[in-house]
Each structure stands twice: as C-alpha cells, then as structure tokens.
C-alpha cells in the first residue's frame, strides 16, 4: 500500500524533526519556569509493619518525624496564614509511602464531612489532597486525597494544570481517618506498585499538599499557585529521603464474573427471539503488568464493557451523531496518551460500536454492539522524558438473526466484520515548563470475506497519523500549540463513495465546484492543521487566537468522530479579569470572542460574536451572562447533500446563576433565549438542585425544559424539481419542538466503599411539522411554501400531505413525533477488598413513539414511567490479585 508507506515515511521525518529541534526548545524554555528556592520535605524509612493504617496516628514514630507546617491560603485570602493549623508527615518502607496528617479545628463538632462515593462530594466535605510528581518532570502528578469521613479521591494530572485532571485514575491504595476533639487525622498508604517512577538511588519527588475547609471556604496549600497563573506540578516543592526503593514488577490479575437476565415487558408471542426472559453470563479477566520500571501493560480478555450509567435520552434531528462521553474505565484511564491536541484523531467509543449492516425480515434479533474479544494497552513514561501510549483492540464479527412469519427457519446475516483497532503515540517533554511534542498513528483494519456485501458499506483500512507540539513560554504564561494530522481510507469503490456522500463531506453537492464526488475511487486522503497562541496567565489581560483548516478529503470517522471536513475556522478572544476580591465581587471576567467558519469554497458555514461576563460574588454565589450575534450563512449541510441553502442572522442570550458549591444545599439555574430573522427561536430553562438529607444521603434533581421553533428543518429530497434546483425538490418545513426531562440521582452511602446509587430519567419530546415547502434556489433563505404560488396541499387522515406543484403530485409522510422514555439504574457498589468490587445492577429502559405532534407536558413526562420496556438484572464481581 504505497499511501501507507508514504505515511510511515512522513512519521519518520516528523520524529527526526522533533529530535533536531529538541535542543533549541530546551534552550528556549530552560529556566523560564523557575520558581526560586523550592520548599523541602523529607520522608523517613521505617520497618515493614510499623504503621497500622487506622487513621489514629498513635504510633510513636509519627511524633518523632518532623512535619511540614508552613501552609498558606489560596482562598479566600490569597497569601494569608491558614485559619487552622495543620501538620503533615511522611514515612516509607519497602512497599509503600505513608502520609500522616493532623488537621486541627477550633470546633471539631462543625467539621463538614458527609459520606459519598469515591471521587465525589469534594467541595462539600473537608478534605486533604497530597500530590506527587514522581518523575520530577515538573509537568505530571498523581493526587491522593481523603475527606474527613474517609471518602477517597484520586486523579492523575497529565499536564501542568491543576484543573486538567483524569478522575478515571483509580489505583489500589488505602486510607483511614478519625475525628477527635482537636480536629481530624488521616493516614494514607500508597503502594509503590501503584506509582510510576524512575529507578534512582535516591528518589526526589515533586510535592504539594492541599486542605479544603468548606465551612470557612478556605483552601490552603504547602506551595501556593497564584490565581493569575495556570500551573501545577511546575510549582511543587520537593519530597526527599526515599532511597533504596526500586520500582516493583507490578503484576496484578483481575478476574471478572458477570451474570445478567433481561425481562421484556412488551413481549410479542409471534417473535421467536422474545421469550420474555434471557439468562446469560460471561467470564473474563484483566491483567496489569509492569514492563520494566516505567511502562505498564493493561490487557483484557472477553471483557464486560457494560455501562453502569446509561447515556441521556435525546431526539436528534441533525445529520451528525451525538458524541457521548466515554464511561468504560479501560479506555478512560490514560486517555491523554492516546490523542493529540486535535479533537478528531481518536474516539474510543468507535471500538465496540453498534453494527451497521442491513438485516430485514418480520422479526430481527439485531446486536446492539460489537463484541470486544480482547484489548490491550501499554502506557508510561521513560526516564528521558518520553511518554508512550499504545492500544490494540479486536472486535468480533456480528450476526443478526432473522425469522419470518410462517417459516420455522432462522437465518443469520453478517452485519459486522472482525475488526482490529490500533493507536500508538510517542510524546517528548522539553524544558522546565512542560513543553511537549508528539507523534501519533491510528489504524483500523476490517476482515472481509470474498464477495462480502459489507465491503461496499465499510472501508477495509483506515489510517490517521499526525504530530503536535505545545510550547510554553515565560513559566507557562504563554502557550503556542500546533497540530498536523493526515488521514487515508481505502476499500471498495462502493464504500469510498459512501464516505464521499456522508454528512462529513457531501461531495455530491450539485453546486460544488471543487472536490467533486468520484464513484470510481477506492481511497481517500486528506489533512487537517490547527494552531493557536494564548496568554493563559497574567493579572488582568488574557487573549488568544486559533485557526484550523480541514481539507475536503480529511476523514477519520473509522477511529474518531468527525462531523465535518472541508473548512477554515479562525477564532480569537480577549479577556479582562480581576482576581483580587473586592467589597461586592470576589472575582469577575469580561470576555469578547469572535469565531468564523468557511468551507474551502469560501461559503460561510457559521460564525458569531459573543460577549460574556462571569462573576463570583462576595458570598461565593456565581452569575454568568452571555450575549451572541450569529451571522448569515450559506450552509452546505442542511440539504443533506443538496445545494447550499441560506441561513439566517440571529441572536442568543444566556444567564446562569448558582449558589456556593460548598453549601449543603446546592442549586443553579440556566435560562437561554434566542431568535433569528426567519422566525426561529429557542426558550429553554434548566436547573440543578442537590440536597443532603443527612451525612449519608444526597438527593439531586436536574430538570430541563426547552421549547423551540426551527424554520429550516430538512424533510426529504424528491425528484421532479425545477432546473434552478438541479431537477430535485429539497423539502423543508417549520418544526415546533418541546422537550421535557428530569434527571434524578440518589446516593446512599453506608460506608466509604459501600454505596447505593439510583439514577432515573423520565423524558418526553414532541415535534410538529408545518408550512412545508421547497428551496427556491441555491444559497437562498427563501422557499416556495406549499399551498401558495400555484401549489396545493391536502392533509390526509394519517397526518401525511398530498402536494401538487406544477405537473407533479407527491405525498409527504407524517413526520410528527411524540416520544416518551424512562431510563433508570439502581447500582449497589461494594469494594469488598482493596481493588475488588461487587456490582448489583437493575436497569430499566422504557420507550414509546407515536406519529403525533401534540405538545408534551408533565403528564407525558411522568407517563413515561408506565411505558413498556425491558428490565435488566446484572451481577458483576472482580477479584484483585496482586501477583507480585
């Protein structure tokens, strides 16, 4: 494959280029992140078994160790001494590092310490966080924390940014706390097997410690990062004294057993695939193993990737798929090592996605996902500052089962071929402020049989490759980012024609004068480049600019999610902020943003000018306001492959108000109002209410309501149109939509590692189509409304419409809809042993749909609870076995 060979050569050239510029980058960046003399802490070696992790600090050695006590406020009074004293000590043995902390309190009875699930309730509970830069690269860090009630927090910081943390990082470690008359104490046991560090005679790690007291709204740090600076690990002090410790071999085995039963409420007695109940199960295993001192292999065989929490309900009438959040831990942990500073190179939910092969019959048992047979990844950071991420996953072929009335035969139709996914990324760090440069390659290969009809629907091979760089200047105050990505897909002509006709490209557009569709092509290649420059720190003024260019042949949807290629997108913003608290406001910012988007034919596809204001009041309440002006467009996607259509000029206003995040009862509300010159509008309101009924209970409700009118809702394309519209009729209508939903969550925490979670979402949506018509001419906002200009329209009993236009008569089917759904999960989680977890899950999925446009209300919302659907009962347990 010459294209792939050429791509490999390009990657080699990129790597050589990065190697050549490394000295220059280090010279440019070296020393710019210096923060003066760094604070020092010391860990003392103890004998194995000396410390019993019970949170009491009653071992005599804790009194002998010198604590760090020189903490400083970050909030509410930056630079002031802490209101309450604090002592933190460090020790270690052959297996782990220990942290012993005493948090004094003048009134221990007022310590705010509600229980909750791991990694939750942080802002509502008093807690301690310990951050370790084990590579001393001044860029990455592990954070381990605990609340006063014993709830654990852990996260990984892949970059020099306190807010940019991976909360999916869930190592196996232990902590205990105790509340007494003087405040509270905590002991942390962090095994070396859960940390990554380079083998040295003496370890020197970056260190920071944070205490947060919600009753005082006070955050104190050992090393303060000023409000005007975006940084984290680069500012840390140092933890010394750990010596004669070698990275462990780190072999961990996690067998998984899953059993489930599906109960169907709307059973069809004629359907042989619907017997009303279904018992099934599986056995799999996960393996975590160290490859040398710095790399980790994660492997999974026959995994269960079932999501404990369902995706939110929606009615999507656009041509683009919704990008849902990845929730599978195997893919979320270390995800930053599998992507670039470009949003369209890897989307892990492509692995195991639903098949797309056709299957028709009276009854069809169609798979909802592709089975992942096995997956593995290697992640880590070498001693020279090079980070590595590699992932391989294999999905099985899938079949749909088909049955017809009157026939006992059950047919099998293949709807997905075996597929191999692979992603590899190498990242190199430069300088003291964490500048980086990376290269990435991602591939997809599908195994088709001879004459396989799926080969006309899916590409056989797909390749994405690219490089990026992040250069940080003046201690990270300025950032220059750049990324260049190439793509290549190949397969049968039918599959590549489908790519060209997809909503990402619409190369068949009749008025397109460049990049026209070629049905004989068997491959498609393209590129995307993106660069930005930002001032991320400073007292008052921040600014930035960005530009992104996609060629019309850029295509990454086999391994990523790309909604549209063929574009030039410049953006710019300037912000004035005040971070010093005043009499009324603690801080505020005013931001002006400008964004534009053109295709390569210089047709404007989008653009806006926005003014936004964010304020935090003296009582820690917040208010956000934005006002936007959108520009007229010549949209290339609204006609679903037809000619350009004019889009209206419009406006949008949004207001959000919320109380203090440390309050036991939290609330926020958001109101949006928008309109445009064609009569389109949106009126939406949503809220978020959270209430703690007690230290173990938390209730939250997130209601949502939107009523909208869209003047340009695509309906269909028919032949027999006028010459001005290339012989086709591009039919649009007004649509009036209403959506109601309410996400309810309840968490009952029996103990920090045993929780019961209830999630429920009733949902109702309706849409009424009216004033149908066809596009008057390309690039115009006008259309011929049926029933005027010599046309007639007759409403049918089923809601359809018979239209007469000129010498043609055609029928438009009823597109109105009324959807009601109810999704819920009840999940019991119990970490019954360190790293070993039991899940007992009850899932409901109820739904109905009618072709009526009656506006939904509260009756429909709560009526969704009685719709027919399915119930799934699931039991899952894992066993963490530390082999070495």
Short mmCIF file of C-alpha atoms in Angstrom, two decimals, residues 353 355 367 369-372 395-400 412-418 454:
data_model
loop_
_atom_site.label_atom_id
_atom_site.label_comp_id
_atom_site.label_asym_id
_atom_site.label_seq_id
_atom_site.Cartn_x
_atom_site.Cartn_y
_atom_site.Cartn_z
CA UNK A 353 -19.94 0.39 18.42
CA UNK A 355 -23.03 -2.75 13.63
CA UNK A 367 -26.87 -6.94 18.07
CA UNK A 369 -22.88 -3.57 19.97
CA UNK A 370 -19.85 -5.32 18.52
CA UNK A 371 -18.29 -7.78 20.94
CA UNK A 372 -14.79 -6.81 22.09
CA UNK A 395 -13.87 -6.89 17.89
CA UNK A 396 -15.70 -9.99 16.70
CA UNK A 397 -17.87 -10.40 13.64
CA UNK A 398 -21.55 -9.98 14.42
CA UNK A 399 -24.66 -11.63 13.00
CA UNK A 400 -28.31 -10.70 13.09
CA UNK A 412 -28.18 -15.49 10.13
CA UNK A 413 -26.89 -12.41 8.33
CA UNK A 414 -23.46 -10.97 8.99
CA UNK A 415 -23.77 -7.29 9.98
CA UNK A 416 -20.22 -6.51 11.17
CA UNK A 417 -16.84 -7.97 10.16
CA UNK A 418 -13.95 -8.76 12.53
CA UNK A 454 -20.36 -5.30 3.94
#
